[in-house]
Amino acid sequence: MPLSEPLPLHSQCCTPVIRSAVRHLLSCPEPPPTSILCDPSSLLHKLDSFRRHLPGVTPFVAVKTNPDKRCAAVIGNVPWLDKMSGQGVGVGTSGSSCKNVGFDVASPTEIQLGRDAIGCKNVKERLLYANPQKKKESIIDAINAGVRRMTFDTMEEAEKIYSCLDGLESFDCGGSGIELLLRIAVPDGKSRVPLSVKFGCSVEGASDLIKAARSKFDETRMRIVGISFHCGSGCEDGDAFVGAVEICRRIFDQVGGLELLDIGGGFPGVTGGGEDDDLRFEFRSAVKEECRDRDDSNGGDNEKGNKKIMGESFIAISEKLRPALEKNFPRGEGQVEVIAEPGRFFFEGAFIFMARIYSKEKFSSDSGGVERVYWIGDGIEGIFRDVVLVGESFDPVPLFFEEGGDIEGSVKLTLERNKKPSGQLYDSIVRGPSNDLNDIVARKMLPELENGSYLLVDRVGAYTLSIASRDKNYEVVYLNE
């Protein structure tokens, strides 16, 4: 089907990233069957948003979310300002730390990527080894690479780290030495991927563990400087962050002498407040209404893919979290430095996937209707692996263009048609290319499509390329560079 053929256009959103992606597709004489497109500059917009809504919280971007070297370089090129040149680092201050950004790294490979991204400068300040359970060899490699901040959650892990310091010629025991943050387990049941079942000291045992470690280790070589927590990957509940901050305040008061709070990651990729400039909510709402009109009995059926209830956006979470930080860790003398480990928030919206439908089938469904099945060139063995791992949902939408390939006309049509999808919608399945019966990218309502039609999936930057099967070799097209 020619891209220029005038067909109804439905799109999940019309962000600047998608506009650029559509322009790129239109410019290709023969568009590829699948494309992964990335706009690294969008990361800087996310950084600006993070700073505005959580002022005074220094983000250490989680490399594990998407270890893309070009994206890491964009973040690494943000200048690091020395704390001494500013007026402080507490929440809500205008000190230099508010303008900084570092990397949360969890393996030697990620450490090397982070070092390369920052040009091996300010490694001690800009890299946080946020893996509470590490191999001894990995700890030694990290220390030799200049990393000094690490997390731990047991006395055994602290002892392992301390034992690595002996015999390391590159280790300078002057200054602050190794700085440890105790990772605690906090309630994270409302996240997509709870992590406290795997990592984190119990809240009840945190104070005793810190006191025992202080009495056991030479603090000129290694000391406990703070507390770390994580509300789970994809946490869309601001109250979870607030509760965790309050728990940390109690531990800070019980042990004294702590100077660093790490509020972890898990922030959703949707900024909210109109900053995303998209129609993902409006599209889903409109399709929900269409589904209710068709079949009221399926009104709450999440299996169709359009019924997913969205949680709180980043802005909604920050509006709860910011006052909690200001109350429990206020500005002033002896203020606590606050950092975070956002990953999904930065990367999710920076990547887009486009695929051409290469096969189509119709068959009778159990409900008596006729379902459409569309095949595309990637599935659960590739970037959509989280569909089976954690029940993640992706939302492919048809992408067509106005006659003549006019991009602005297509964008306008997108905005109009997504306010109220026009035409008949059908129960549809989007399948990946493997022989696995479970290779289903999405089940949802779609208009009638044909071989050669294009589907677009936005927000595929988080935990997609990083967990795809190792035999997949994706080529990313970078936009706006």
XYZ file of N, CA, C and O in Angstrom, residues 277-455:
716
model
N 2.681 16.424 25.200
C 2.113 16.865 23.927
C 1.610 15.676 23.119
O 1.850 15.552 21.934
N 0.916 14.751 23.807
C 0.468 13.571 23.079
C -1.010 13.303 23.299
O -1.693 14.009 24.024
N -1.474 12.267 22.622
C -2.892 11.914 22.656
C -3.114 10.505 23.191
O -4.159 9.926 22.969
N -2.111 9.951 23.894
C -2.255 8.561 24.306
C -3.489 8.364 25.187
O -4.206 7.383 25.068
N -3.787 9.330 26.080
C -4.946 9.195 26.945
C -6.234 9.409 26.150
O -7.213 8.697 26.318
N -6.220 10.424 25.272
C -7.409 10.728 24.493
C -7.730 9.593 23.536
O -8.887 9.243 23.322
N -6.684 8.993 22.937
C -6.904 7.881 22.007
C -7.540 6.707 22.741
O -8.530 6.142 22.293
N -6.980 6.359 23.887
C -7.512 5.229 24.638
C -8.935 5.510 25.108
O -9.795 4.645 25.077
N -9.181 6.743 25.554
C -10.522 7.096 26.004
C -11.528 6.985 24.869
O -12.631 6.464 25.040
N -11.151 7.478 23.690
C -12.062 7.433 22.553
C -12.349 5.992 22.137
O -13.492 5.642 21.825
N -11.315 5.143 22.151
C -11.521 3.757 21.767
C -12.350 3.025 22.812
O -13.163 2.161 22.493
N -12.172 3.391 24.071
C -13.003 2.791 25.113
C -14.477 3.069 24.853
O -15.330 2.196 24.996
N -14.787 4.312 24.491
C -16.172 4.663 24.206
C -16.686 3.848 23.027
O -17.821 3.374 23.027
N -15.852 3.674 22.004
C -16.244 2.878 20.844
C -16.515 1.435 21.258
O -17.476 0.814 20.811
N -15.679 0.912 22.151
C -15.872 -0.465 22.599
C -17.159 -0.607 23.401
O -17.870 -1.606 23.284
N -17.457 0.390 24.233
C -18.699 0.335 25.006
C -19.909 0.356 24.084
O -20.891 -0.339 24.295
N -19.823 1.191 23.041
C -20.930 1.264 22.092
C -21.114 -0.082 21.390
O -22.236 -0.503 21.119
N -19.999 -0.776 21.091
C -20.080 -2.049 20.379
C -20.560 -3.167 21.280
O -21.404 -3.960 20.920
N -19.950 -3.251 22.460
C -20.201 -4.418 23.304
C -20.011 -4.041 24.757
O -18.905 -4.052 25.282
N -21.082 -3.664 25.396
C -20.995 -3.181 26.767
C -20.470 -4.259 27.705
O -19.863 -3.965 28.736
N -20.687 -5.516 27.346
C -20.235 -6.607 28.208
C -18.724 -6.695 28.287
O -18.171 -7.271 29.209
N -18.027 -6.132 27.312
C -16.574 -6.153 27.318
C -15.985 -4.852 27.835
O -14.805 -4.607 27.690
N -16.805 -4.018 28.460
C -16.367 -2.689 28.857
C -15.191 -2.674 29.788
O -14.430 -1.723 29.837
N -15.002 -3.742 30.580
C -13.871 -3.755 31.504
C -12.826 -4.780 31.158
O -11.995 -5.125 31.973
N -12.885 -5.307 29.953
C -11.966 -6.374 29.550
C -10.598 -5.807 29.204
O -10.413 -5.242 28.143
N -9.648 -5.986 30.109
C -8.310 -5.433 29.887
C -7.574 -6.146 28.771
O -6.617 -5.637 28.224
N -8.041 -7.362 28.403
C -7.335 -8.157 27.406
C -7.314 -7.468 26.047
O -6.436 -7.708 25.225
N -8.264 -6.597 25.775
C -8.322 -5.963 24.465
C -7.244 -4.903 24.289
O -7.058 -4.392 23.205
N -6.562 -4.552 25.367
C -5.397 -3.682 25.216
C -5.694 -2.211 25.308
O -4.802 -1.410 25.539
N -6.962 -1.798 25.158
C -7.284 -0.377 25.210
C -7.890 0.017 26.542
O -8.283 1.151 26.730
N -7.982 -0.930 27.475
C -8.663 -0.661 28.729
C -7.698 -0.435 29.884
O -8.099 -0.376 31.022
N -6.416 -0.381 29.591
C -5.436 -0.201 30.648
C -5.664 1.120 31.364
O -5.755 2.171 30.745
N -5.785 1.058 32.669
C -5.980 2.268 33.466
C -4.617 2.865 33.787
O -3.776 2.228 34.418
N -4.398 4.088 33.334
C -3.118 4.718 33.566
C -3.018 5.202 35.007
O -3.982 5.710 35.579
N -1.838 5.040 35.622
C -1.614 5.540 36.965
C -1.199 6.998 36.920
O -1.438 7.714 35.952
N -0.582 7.444 38.007
C -0.185 8.846 38.104
C 1.010 9.135 37.194
O 1.907 8.310 37.038
N 1.013 10.318 36.619
C 2.128 10.758 35.788
C 3.288 11.195 36.677
O 3.162 11.293 37.902
N 4.417 11.501 36.044
C 5.576 11.978 36.797
C 5.250 13.269 37.549
O 5.614 13.430 38.717
N 4.558 14.186 36.898
C 4.221 15.449 37.552
C 3.309 15.209 38.752
O 3.495 15.804 39.824
N 2.329 14.319 38.585
C 1.425 14.027 39.699
C 2.184 13.428 40.877
O 1.921 13.759 42.039
N 3.140 12.552 40.578
C 3.962 11.972 41.642
C 4.832 13.040 42.293
O 4.949 13.111 43.524
N 5.446 13.888 41.473
C 6.348 14.917 42.012
C 5.592 15.910 42.896
O 6.163 16.444 43.852
N 4.325 16.156 42.589
C 3.552 17.087 43.409
C 3.292 16.535 44.805
O 3.024 17.292 45.737
N 3.364 15.228 44.960
C 3.276 14.611 46.286
C 4.658 14.464 46.909
O 4.835 14.674 48.112
N 5.624 14.083 46.074
C 6.970 13.794 46.576
C 7.707 15.046 47.004
O 8.405 15.052 48.035
N 7.565 16.126 46.248
C 8.310 17.350 46.551
C 8.003 17.886 47.955
O 8.937 18.164 48.724
N 6.737 18.019 48.349
C 6.463 18.486 49.711
C 6.972 17.517 50.778
O 7.402 17.953 51.858
N 6.934 16.212 50.485
C 7.430 15.236 51.455
C 8.932 15.389 51.670
O 9.428 15.289 52.805
N 9.665 15.657 50.592
C 11.105 15.889 50.728
C 11.381 17.180 51.467
O 12.266 17.245 52.333
N 10.637 18.229 51.143
C 10.850 19.519 51.790
C 10.528 19.452 53.282
O 11.171 20.120 54.101
N 9.549 18.633 53.649
C 9.175 18.492 55.064
C 10.185 17.659 55.830
O 10.587 18.020 56.949
N 10.590 16.537 55.255
C 11.432 15.589 55.978
C 12.927 15.852 55.831
O 13.710 15.463 56.697
N 13.319 16.504 54.732
C 14.728 16.822 54.499
C 14.845 18.273 54.034
O 15.184 18.550 52.875
N 14.547 19.211 54.940
C 14.490 20.636 54.565
C 15.859 21.237 54.323
O 16.896 20.660 54.667
N 15.831 22.428 53.722
C 17.065 23.173 53.497
C 17.619 23.683 54.822
O 16.914 23.785 55.812
N 18.891 24.035 54.783
C 19.506 24.612 55.972
C 20.848 23.985 56.253
O 21.371 23.181 55.478
N 21.417 24.341 57.381
C 22.712 23.810 57.772
C 22.615 22.293 57.952
O 21.657 21.774 58.517
N 23.617 21.606 57.474
C 23.628 20.166 57.616
C 22.596 19.465 56.756
O 22.207 18.334 57.058
N 22.151 20.120 55.705
C 21.111 19.540 54.859
C 21.590 18.275 54.171
O 22.783 18.073 53.946
N 20.637 17.430 53.856
C 20.918 16.146 53.233
C 20.900 16.300 51.716
O 20.006 16.932 51.153
N 21.893 15.718 51.050
C 21.904 15.697 49.592
C 20.916 14.638 49.129
O 20.887 13.517 49.650
N 20.102 14.976 48.146
C 19.083 14.055 47.635
C 19.371 13.736 46.177
O 19.568 14.645 45.362
N 19.409 12.439 45.854
C 19.628 12.002 44.480
C 18.528 11.008 44.100
O 17.748 10.565 44.949
N 18.452 10.670 42.819
C 17.453 9.718 42.336
C 18.071 8.877 41.223
O 19.146 9.196 40.709
N 17.379 7.803 40.835
C 17.873 6.889 39.798
C 16.827 6.708 38.689
O 16.426 5.581 38.380
N 16.357 7.773 38.062
C 15.331 7.617 37.019
C 15.902 6.971 35.766
O 17.008 7.274 35.341
N 15.160 6.073 35.176
C 15.562 5.456 33.920
C 14.428 5.507 32.914
O 14.523 6.128 31.859
N 13.311 4.847 33.253
C 12.138 4.836 32.378
C 11.700 6.254 32.041
O 11.318 6.545 30.901
N 11.731 7.152 33.026
C 11.300 8.530 32.803
C 12.059 9.173 31.655
O 11.485 9.888 30.828
N 13.359 8.919 31.574
C 14.189 9.537 30.543
C 14.053 8.833 29.195
O 13.927 9.475 28.157
N 14.104 7.508 29.198
C 14.272 6.778 27.943
C 12.981 6.365 27.253
O 12.965 6.201 26.035
N 11.905 6.147 28.002
C 10.711 5.542 27.413
C 10.235 6.270 26.162
O 9.997 5.666 25.114
N 10.096 7.581 26.238
C 9.546 8.340 25.121
C 10.546 8.725 24.054
O 10.164 9.313 23.038
N 11.817 8.391 24.248
C 12.845 8.792 23.277
C 12.936 7.838 22.092
O 13.570 8.161 21.085
N 12.313 6.667 22.201
C 12.404 5.654 21.157
C 11.029 5.309 20.602
O 10.047 5.232 21.348
N 10.974 5.083 19.297
C 9.751 4.730 18.576
C 10.032 3.519 17.702
O 11.130 3.389 17.141
N 9.042 2.650 17.599
C 9.160 1.483 16.725
C 8.107 1.587 15.629
O 6.939 1.891 15.901
N 8.524 1.378 14.382
C 7.601 1.344 13.256
C 7.768 0.018 12.523
O 8.892 -0.446 12.324
N 6.661 -0.576 12.143
C 6.720 -1.864 11.445
C 5.668 -1.924 10.350
O 4.550 -1.444 10.512
N 6.062 -2.546 9.246
C 5.138 -2.756 8.137
C 4.455 -4.113 8.313
O 5.112 -5.124 8.596
N 3.139 -4.142 8.190
C 2.395 -5.395 8.242
C 2.744 -6.227 7.005
O 2.612 -5.754 5.878
N 3.238 -7.463 7.257
C 3.632 -8.278 6.116
C 2.669 -9.447 5.863
O 2.772 -10.141 4.841
N 1.731 -9.663 6.788
C 0.763 -10.727 6.567
C -0.506 -10.424 7.354
O -0.454 -9.774 8.409
N -1.628 -10.898 6.829
C -2.927 -10.618 7.435
C -3.809 -11.854 7.337
O -3.733 -12.618 6.363
N -4.640 -12.040 8.367
C -5.563 -13.171 8.367
C -6.845 -12.759 9.078
O -6.828 -11.929 10.003
N -7.936 -13.330 8.649
C -9.222 -13.151 9.319
C -9.725 -14.511 9.781
O -9.586 -15.499 9.059
N -10.295 -14.542 10.981
C -10.889 -15.791 11.421
C -12.012 -15.505 12.405
O -12.064 -14.437 13.035
N -12.898 -16.446 12.559
C -14.056 -16.281 13.443
C -13.610 -16.385 14.894
O -12.862 -17.288 15.271
N -14.083 -15.452 15.697
C -13.724 -15.428 17.113
C -14.762 -16.202 17.918
O -15.832 -16.562 17.419
N -14.440 -16.457 19.189
C -15.354 -17.185 20.062
C -16.651 -16.420 20.283
O -17.692 -17.022 20.558
N -16.588 -15.095 20.158
C -17.779 -14.275 20.377
C -18.682 -14.219 19.153
O -19.725 -13.578 19.178
N -18.253 -14.868 18.076
C -19.077 -14.881 16.880
C -18.704 -13.844 15.850
O -19.241 -13.845 14.739
N -17.779 -12.970 16.181
C -17.333 -11.954 15.247
C -16.163 -12.451 14.406
O -15.809 -13.629 14.420
N -15.570 -11.540 13.675
C -14.414 -11.863 12.843
C -13.217 -11.048 13.326
O -13.248 -9.818 13.311
N -12.192 -11.733 13.790
C -10.983 -11.062 14.261
C -9.978 -10.897 13.125
O -9.916 -11.724 12.210
N -9.211 -9.833 13.230
C -8.117 -9.599 12.296
C -6.806 -9.921 12.989
O -6.594 -9.550 14.148
N -5.914 -10.584 12.278
C -4.576 -10.866 12.797
C -3.559 -10.255 11.841
O -3.633 -10.470 10.623
N -2.637 -9.469 12.398
C -1.613 -8.804 11.586
C -0.232 -9.233 12.075
O 0.028 -9.255 13.279
N 0.657 -9.557 11.149
C 2.022 -9.968 11.495
C 3.003 -8.824 11.204
O 2.926 -8.186 10.140
N 3.907 -8.594 12.174
C 4.967 -7.604 11.995
C 6.315 -8.267 12.287
O 6.372 -9.394 12.789
N 7.392 -7.561 11.988
C 8.720 -8.161 12.009
C 9.425 -8.224 13.339
O 10.614 -8.566 13.389
N 8.765 -7.953 14.447
C 9.399 -8.086 15.758
C 8.331 -8.456 16.771
O 7.149 -8.099 16.610
N 8.748 -9.165 17.818
C 7.781 -9.631 18.791
C 8.399 -9.865 20.147
O 9.326 -9.165 20.559
N 7.930 -10.913 20.841
C 8.333 -11.127 22.231
C 9.762 -11.645 22.368
O 10.302 -11.670 23.479
N 10.379 -12.062 21.278
C 11.797 -12.429 21.348
C 12.688 -11.222 21.105
O 13.907 -11.331 21.204
N 12.066 -10.089 20.800
C 12.805 -8.863 20.536
C 12.465 -7.800 21.552
O 12.469 -8.042 22.761
N 12.111 -6.607 21.065
C 11.924 -5.480 21.974
C 10.632 -5.581 22.784
O 10.461 -4.832 23.752
N 9.750 -6.508 22.421
C 8.494 -6.644 23.163
C 8.543 -7.798 24.166
O 7.512 -8.352 24.546
N 9.712 -8.125 24.621
C 9.894 -9.262 25.523
C 9.184 -9.072 26.857
O 8.743 -10.035 27.484
N 9.048 -7.827 27.300
C 8.399 -7.564 28.583
C 6.919 -7.921 28.586
O 6.303 -7.986 29.649
N 6.345 -8.158 27.411
C 4.948 -8.595 27.357
C 4.784 -9.900 28.123
O 3.816 -10.090 28.868
N 5.738 -10.817 27.965
C 5.652 -12.105 28.651
C 6.385 -12.095 29.988
O 6.038 -12.865 30.892
N 7.393 -11.244 30.140
C 8.165 -11.242 31.386
C 7.400 -10.600 32.535
O 7.361 -11.134 33.646
N 6.790 -9.452 32.280
C 6.134 -8.716 33.368
C 4.731 -8.243 33.004
O 4.143 -7.428 33.713
N 4.186 -8.735 31.876
C 2.834 -8.335 31.512
C 2.725 -6.911 31.010
O 1.648 -6.299 31.093
N 3.822 -6.376 30.480
C 3.803 -5.015 29.949
C 2.838 -4.952 28.760
O 2.626 -5.931 28.052
N 2.227 -3.790 28.563
C 1.329 -3.614 27.422
C 1.891 -2.562 26.478
O 2.366 -1.515 26.911
N 1.857 -2.872 25.207
C 2.259 -1.921 24.169
C 1.032 -1.609 23.317
O 0.099 -2.408 23.237
N 1.058 -0.457 22.678
C -0.144 0.032 22.012
C 0.146 0.411 20.567
O 0.269 1.589 20.239
N 0.263 -0.582 19.658
C 0.510 -0.237 18.251
C -0.708 0.440 17.639
O -1.847 0.036 17.878
N -0.464 1.472 16.857
C -1.547 2.196 16.209
C -1.243 2.333 14.719
O -0.087 2.408 14.313
N -2.279 2.341 13.882
C -2.062 2.479 12.441
C -1.488 3.839 12.104
O -1.862 4.845 12.683
N -0.599 3.860 11.164
C 0.024 5.092 10.736
C -0.092 5.216 9.220
O 0.508 4.442 8.483
N -0.905 6.162 8.785
C -1.052 6.430 7.366
C -0.786 7.905 7.127
O -0.700 8.684 8.071
N -0.698 8.291 5.879
C -0.328 9.654 5.570
C -1.306 10.279 4.587
O -1.875 9.597 3.732
N -1.443 11.564 4.718
C -2.298 12.300 3.812
C -1.725 12.237 2.392
O -0.519 12.111 2.205
N -2.595 12.341 1.414
C -2.169 12.255 0.027
C -1.090 13.299 -0.267
O -1.198 14.447 0.123
N -0.042 12.872 -0.938
C 1.066 13.767 -1.228
C 2.150 13.724 -0.169
O 3.204 14.312 -0.323
N 1.882 12.995 0.941
C 2.892 12.853 1.982
C 3.173 14.115 2.757
O 4.266 14.301 3.287
N 2.194 15.021 2.843
C 2.397 16.257 3.582
C 2.412 15.973 5.080
O 1.413 15.507 5.641
N 3.529 16.257 5.714
C 3.676 15.885 7.121
C 2.753 16.692 8.018
O 2.091 16.158 8.904
N 2.682 18.013 7.803
C 1.850 18.829 8.679
C 0.372 18.507 8.491
O -0.408 18.532 9.433
N -0.007 18.182 7.238
C -1.381 17.764 7.013
C -1.692 16.464 7.715
O -2.779 16.277 8.278
N -0.709 15.560 7.727
C -0.895 14.283 8.411
C -0.987 14.476 9.919
O -1.790 13.826 10.591
N -0.163 15.365 10.453
C -0.209 15.648 11.887
C -1.567 16.232 12.265
O -2.187 15.840 13.264
N -2.059 17.152 11.452
C -3.373 17.751 11.714
C -4.461 16.695 11.684
O -5.357 16.658 12.534
N -4.375 15.816 10.691
C -5.352 14.744 10.579
C -5.264 13.815 11.783
O -6.273 13.313 12.284
N -4.048 13.575 12.245
C -3.844 12.743 13.437
C -4.583 13.320 14.628
O -5.303 12.623 15.341
N -4.387 14.603 14.864
C -5.029 15.260 15.994
C -6.547 15.158 15.902
O -7.226 14.864 16.888
N -7.082 15.395 14.713
C -8.528 15.372 14.539
C -9.103 13.974 14.721
O -10.084 13.776 15.438
N -8.490 12.990 14.065
C -9.053 11.645 14.065
C -8.914 10.938 15.412
O -9.705 10.050 15.729
N -7.897 11.293 16.191
C -7.727 10.633 17.478
C -8.630 11.189 18.561
O -8.825 10.555 19.588
N -9.143 12.388 18.344
C -10.140 12.891 19.274
C -11.384 11.995 19.246
O -12.012 11.760 20.267
N -11.685 11.510 18.064
C -12.833 10.611 17.889
C -12.534 9.700 16.704
O -12.743 10.071 15.543
N -12.016 8.477 16.977
C -11.704 7.575 15.875
C -12.918 7.358 14.971
O -14.023 7.115 15.445
N -12.712 7.467 13.679
C -13.809 7.320 12.730
C -13.747 5.957 12.055
O -12.683 5.344 11.970
N -14.879 5.480 11.556
C -14.907 4.213 10.862
C -15.046 3.035 11.810
O -14.996 3.168 13.033
N -15.211 1.868 11.236
C -15.403 0.639 11.994
C -14.106 0.179 12.645
O -13.039 0.220 12.033
N -14.196 -0.272 13.886
C -13.062 -0.865 14.588
C -13.327 -2.340 14.798
O -14.471 -2.751 15.051
N -12.266 -3.155 14.735
C -12.414 -4.605 14.820
C -11.480 -5.170 15.894
O -10.388 -4.659 16.129
N -11.939 -6.269 16.527
C -11.042 -7.006 17.409
C -9.838 -7.460 16.590
O -9.993 -8.100 15.549
N -8.640 -7.127 17.065
C -7.440 -7.403 16.285
C -6.316 -7.926 17.171
O -6.255 -7.623 18.365
N -5.444 -8.709 16.568
C -4.245 -9.223 17.229
C -3.038 -8.834 16.388
O -3.037 -9.023 15.173
N -2.026 -8.292 17.044
C -0.760 -7.983 16.373
C 0.254 -9.015 16.847
O 0.559 -9.101 18.035
N 0.755 -9.812 15.897
C 1.669 -10.903 16.228
C 3.099 -10.603 15.774
O 3.322 -9.911 14.795
N 4.049 -11.198 16.510
C 5.439 -11.159 16.101
C 5.737 -12.284 15.136
O 4.879 -13.133 14.858
N 6.968 -12.373 14.634
C 7.294 -13.296 13.539
C 7.633 -14.719 13.951
O 7.753 -15.587 13.081
N 7.801 -15.003 15.239
C 8.248 -16.338 15.645
C 7.118 -17.355 15.562
O 5.945 -17.003 15.371
N 7.464 -18.629 15.751
C 6.473 -19.702 15.753
C 5.803 -19.882 17.114
O 4.938 -20.749 17.266
N 6.210 -19.104 18.081
C 5.644 -19.185 19.426
C 4.205 -18.681 19.401
O 3.927 -17.559 18.974
N 3.273 -19.517 19.869
C 1.866 -19.119 19.890
C 1.628 -17.905 20.779
O 0.640 -17.187 20.610
N 2.521 -17.696 21.755
C 2.380 -16.563 22.661
C 3.040 -15.291 22.143
O 3.094 -14.289 22.855
N 3.532 -15.345 20.916
C 4.203 -14.163 20.353
C 3.149 -13.149 19.897
O 2.906 -12.943 18.713
N 2.526 -12.521 20.893
C 1.470 -11.538 20.648
C 1.917 -10.199 21.228
O 2.133 -10.066 22.433
N 2.070 -9.232 20.362
C 2.475 -7.890 20.795
C 1.322 -7.165 21.456
O 1.482 -6.478 22.467
N 0.125 -7.302 20.897
C -1.025 -6.596 21.457
C -2.326 -7.203 20.947
O -2.390 -7.777 19.853
N -3.371 -7.096 21.756
C -4.750 -7.347 21.367
C -5.493 -6.038 21.534
O -5.486 -5.476 22.634
N -6.136 -5.560 20.511
C -6.805 -4.267 20.635
C -7.782 -4.062 19.487
O -7.847 -4.858 18.543
N -8.532 -2.987 19.560
C -9.446 -2.600 18.499
C -8.683 -1.770 17.471
O -7.988 -0.818 17.811
N -8.802 -2.167 16.190
C -8.123 -1.463 15.110
C -9.061 -1.339 13.915
O -9.961 -2.175 13.741
N -8.846 -0.335 13.076
C -9.591 -0.279 11.815
C -9.085 -1.365 10.866
O -8.083 -2.035 11.148
N -9.745 -1.559 9.769
C -9.298 -2.540 8.778
C -7.964 -2.099 8.180
O -7.829 -0.976 7.684
N -6.965 -2.982 8.259
C -5.639 -2.697 7.714
C -5.294 -3.726 6.654
O -5.943 -4.774 6.547
N -4.271 -3.450 5.880
C -3.884 -4.342 4.797
C -2.379 -4.598 4.854
O -1.641 -3.902 5.559
N -1.932 -5.606 4.127
C -0.495 -5.818 3.990
C 0.150 -4.548 3.429
O -0.347 -3.960 2.469
N 1.238 -4.137 4.044
C 1.901 -2.905 3.623
C 1.552 -1.711 4.477
O 2.233 -0.683 4.418
N 0.473 -1.816 5.273
C 0.166 -0.731 6.208
C 1.232 -0.683 7.297
O 1.875 -1.691 7.609
N 1.391 0.485 7.885
C 2.389 0.652 8.939
C 1.732 0.793 10.302
O 0.688 1.431 10.440
N 2.374 0.176 11.296
C 1.982 0.346 12.693
C 3.105 1.076 13.411
O 4.289 0.834 13.160
